[in-house]
XYZ file of C-alpha atoms in Angstrom:
179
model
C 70.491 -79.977 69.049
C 71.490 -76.343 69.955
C 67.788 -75.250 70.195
C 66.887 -78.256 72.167
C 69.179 -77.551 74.520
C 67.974 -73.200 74.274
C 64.452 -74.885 75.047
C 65.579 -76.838 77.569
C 67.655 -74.561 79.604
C 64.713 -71.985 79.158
C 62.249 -74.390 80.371
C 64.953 -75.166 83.543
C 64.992 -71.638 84.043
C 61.561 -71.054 84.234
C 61.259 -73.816 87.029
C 64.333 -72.052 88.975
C 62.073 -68.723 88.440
C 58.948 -70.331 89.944
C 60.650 -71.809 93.077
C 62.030 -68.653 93.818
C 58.326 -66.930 94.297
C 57.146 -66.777 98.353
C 55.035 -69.496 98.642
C 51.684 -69.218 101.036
C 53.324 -70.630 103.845
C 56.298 -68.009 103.762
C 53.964 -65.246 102.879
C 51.963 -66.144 106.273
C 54.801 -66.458 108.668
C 57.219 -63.796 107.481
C 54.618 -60.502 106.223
C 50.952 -60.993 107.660
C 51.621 -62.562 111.070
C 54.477 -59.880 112.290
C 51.860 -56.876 110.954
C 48.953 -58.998 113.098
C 51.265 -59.365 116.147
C 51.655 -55.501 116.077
C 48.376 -54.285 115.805
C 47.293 -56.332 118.506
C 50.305 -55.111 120.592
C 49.607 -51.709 119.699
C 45.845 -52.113 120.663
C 47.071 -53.382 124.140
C 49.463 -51.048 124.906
C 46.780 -48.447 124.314
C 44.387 -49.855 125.869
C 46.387 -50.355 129.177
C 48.108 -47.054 128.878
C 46.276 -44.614 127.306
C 42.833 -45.888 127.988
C 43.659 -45.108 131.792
C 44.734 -41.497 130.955
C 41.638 -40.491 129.015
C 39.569 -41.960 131.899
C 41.620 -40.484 134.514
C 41.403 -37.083 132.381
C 37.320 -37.352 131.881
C 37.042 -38.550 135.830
C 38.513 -34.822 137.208
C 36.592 -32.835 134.164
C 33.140 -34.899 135.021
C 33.896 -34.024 138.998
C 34.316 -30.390 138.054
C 31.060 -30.372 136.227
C 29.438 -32.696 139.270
C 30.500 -29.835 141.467
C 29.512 -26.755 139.408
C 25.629 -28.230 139.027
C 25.753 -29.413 142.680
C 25.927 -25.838 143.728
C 23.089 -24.485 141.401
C 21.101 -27.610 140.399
C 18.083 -25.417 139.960
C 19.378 -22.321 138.595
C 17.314 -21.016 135.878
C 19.065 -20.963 132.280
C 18.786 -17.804 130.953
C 20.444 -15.430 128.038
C 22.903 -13.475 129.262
C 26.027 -11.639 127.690
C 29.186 -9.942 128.904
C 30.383 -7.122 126.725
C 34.310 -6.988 126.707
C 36.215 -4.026 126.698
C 37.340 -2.803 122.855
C 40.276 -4.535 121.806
C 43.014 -2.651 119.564
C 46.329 -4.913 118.800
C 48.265 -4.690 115.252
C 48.177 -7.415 113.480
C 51.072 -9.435 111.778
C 52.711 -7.465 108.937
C 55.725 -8.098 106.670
C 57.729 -4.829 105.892
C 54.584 -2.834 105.347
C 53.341 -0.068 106.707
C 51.289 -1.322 110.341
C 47.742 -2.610 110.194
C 45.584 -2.759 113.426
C 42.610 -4.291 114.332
C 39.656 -2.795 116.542
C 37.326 -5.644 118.018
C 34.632 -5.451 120.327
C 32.769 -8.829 121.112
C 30.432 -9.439 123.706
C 30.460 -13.574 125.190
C 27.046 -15.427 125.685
C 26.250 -17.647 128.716
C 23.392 -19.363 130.110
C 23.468 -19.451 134.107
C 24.106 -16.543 136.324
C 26.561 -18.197 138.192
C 28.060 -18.867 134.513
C 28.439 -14.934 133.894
C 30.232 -14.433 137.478
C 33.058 -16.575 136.824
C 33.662 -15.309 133.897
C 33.875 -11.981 135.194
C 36.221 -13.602 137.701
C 38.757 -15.217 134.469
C 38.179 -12.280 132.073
C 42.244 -11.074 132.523
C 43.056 -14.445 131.328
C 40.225 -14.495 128.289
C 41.670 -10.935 127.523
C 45.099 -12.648 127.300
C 44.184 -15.984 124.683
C 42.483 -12.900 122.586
C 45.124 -10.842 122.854
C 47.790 -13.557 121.879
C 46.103 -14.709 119.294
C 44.823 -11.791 117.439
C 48.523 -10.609 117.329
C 49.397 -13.194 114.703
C 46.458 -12.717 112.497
C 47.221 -10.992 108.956
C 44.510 -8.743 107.049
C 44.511 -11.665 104.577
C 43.578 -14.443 107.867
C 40.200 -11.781 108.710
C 39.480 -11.493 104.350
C 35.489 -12.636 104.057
C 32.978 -14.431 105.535
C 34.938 -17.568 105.834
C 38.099 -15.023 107.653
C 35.460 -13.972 110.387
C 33.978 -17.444 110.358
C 37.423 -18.692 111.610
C 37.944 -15.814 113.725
C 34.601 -16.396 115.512
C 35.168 -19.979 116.033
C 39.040 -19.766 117.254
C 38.168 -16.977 119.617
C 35.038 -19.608 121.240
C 37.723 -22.332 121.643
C 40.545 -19.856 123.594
C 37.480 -18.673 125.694
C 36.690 -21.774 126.542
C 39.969 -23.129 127.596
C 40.374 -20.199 129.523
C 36.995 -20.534 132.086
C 37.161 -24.045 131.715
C 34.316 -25.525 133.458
C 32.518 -22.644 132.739
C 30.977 -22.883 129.339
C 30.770 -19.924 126.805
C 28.044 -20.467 124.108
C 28.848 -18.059 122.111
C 31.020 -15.040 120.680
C 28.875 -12.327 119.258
C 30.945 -9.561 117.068
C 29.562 -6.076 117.854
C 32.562 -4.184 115.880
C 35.029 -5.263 113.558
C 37.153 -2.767 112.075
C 40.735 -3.249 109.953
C 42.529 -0.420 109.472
C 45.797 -1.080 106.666
């Protein structure tokens, strides 16, 4: 009789086991349906508030543009490049002895009008370089991929900086590392 009663109070406690387990229903209501109910709030809320930002922020860029084109609608596009002055800053060391850089660049645009303005912002173009080539290390400017980098941060700050004036491209003339 002892292991009838072992197999029966095993078989009991399986059953007490199985009832414990979520069923579908509980599953539904308590995991899936609060996750549902916050994506969708989520979704709203960005939809009523930040939807309305990015338009509002695309709205005053698109009039800037409207306005630039407006004044020059038929202005040729042309190549045309401003050379910047030679820029010496030292660059980021660690106990060492100093390291500086020597960079001259020249910026390509495509409207004359283009070129003017940034003639106009250069002090603040000269300032993003500035600031930012101050934190580089010799290893940041290492190889292709280092100048690569370099090139591609410097078009970003330039572009910020004459913003709605567009900069095509930066064109290294002289790059020279001296540490």
């Amino acid at each position: 009789m002892s292991e009838e009663n072992g197999s029966e109070n095993l078989e009991d406690l399986a059953d007490g086991l199985e009832k414990k387990k979520f069923s579908g229903k509980k599953l539904v209501v308590f995991v899936i349906l609060p996750l549902l109910l916050l994506l969708i709030g989520g979704g709203v809320a960005f939809i009523f508030v930040g939807g309305d930002e990015v338009e509002v922020a695309e709205g005053e860029h698109g009039a800037e543009q409207a306005e630039l084109h407006e004044e020059n609608p038929d202005e040729p596009t042309e190549l045309l490049f401003l050379d910047l002055e030679p820029l010496l800053v030292n660059l980021s060391t660690v106990g060492g002895k100093p390291s500086y850089l020597k960079l001259t660049i020249a910026l390509e645009v495509d409207k004359q009008s283009s070129l003017e303005d940034l003639q106009q912002k250069l002090p603040r173009v000269i300032d993003n370089f500035q600031i930012y080539l101050r934190e580089l290390r010799v290893e940041d400017l290492n190889g292709s991929a280092g100048m690569f980098r370099l090139k591609e941060e410097l078009l970003i700050r330039v572009n910020e900086a004459v913003y709605p004036t567009r900069v095509h491209d930066v064109l290294f003339k002289e790059i020279l590392i001296n540490g």
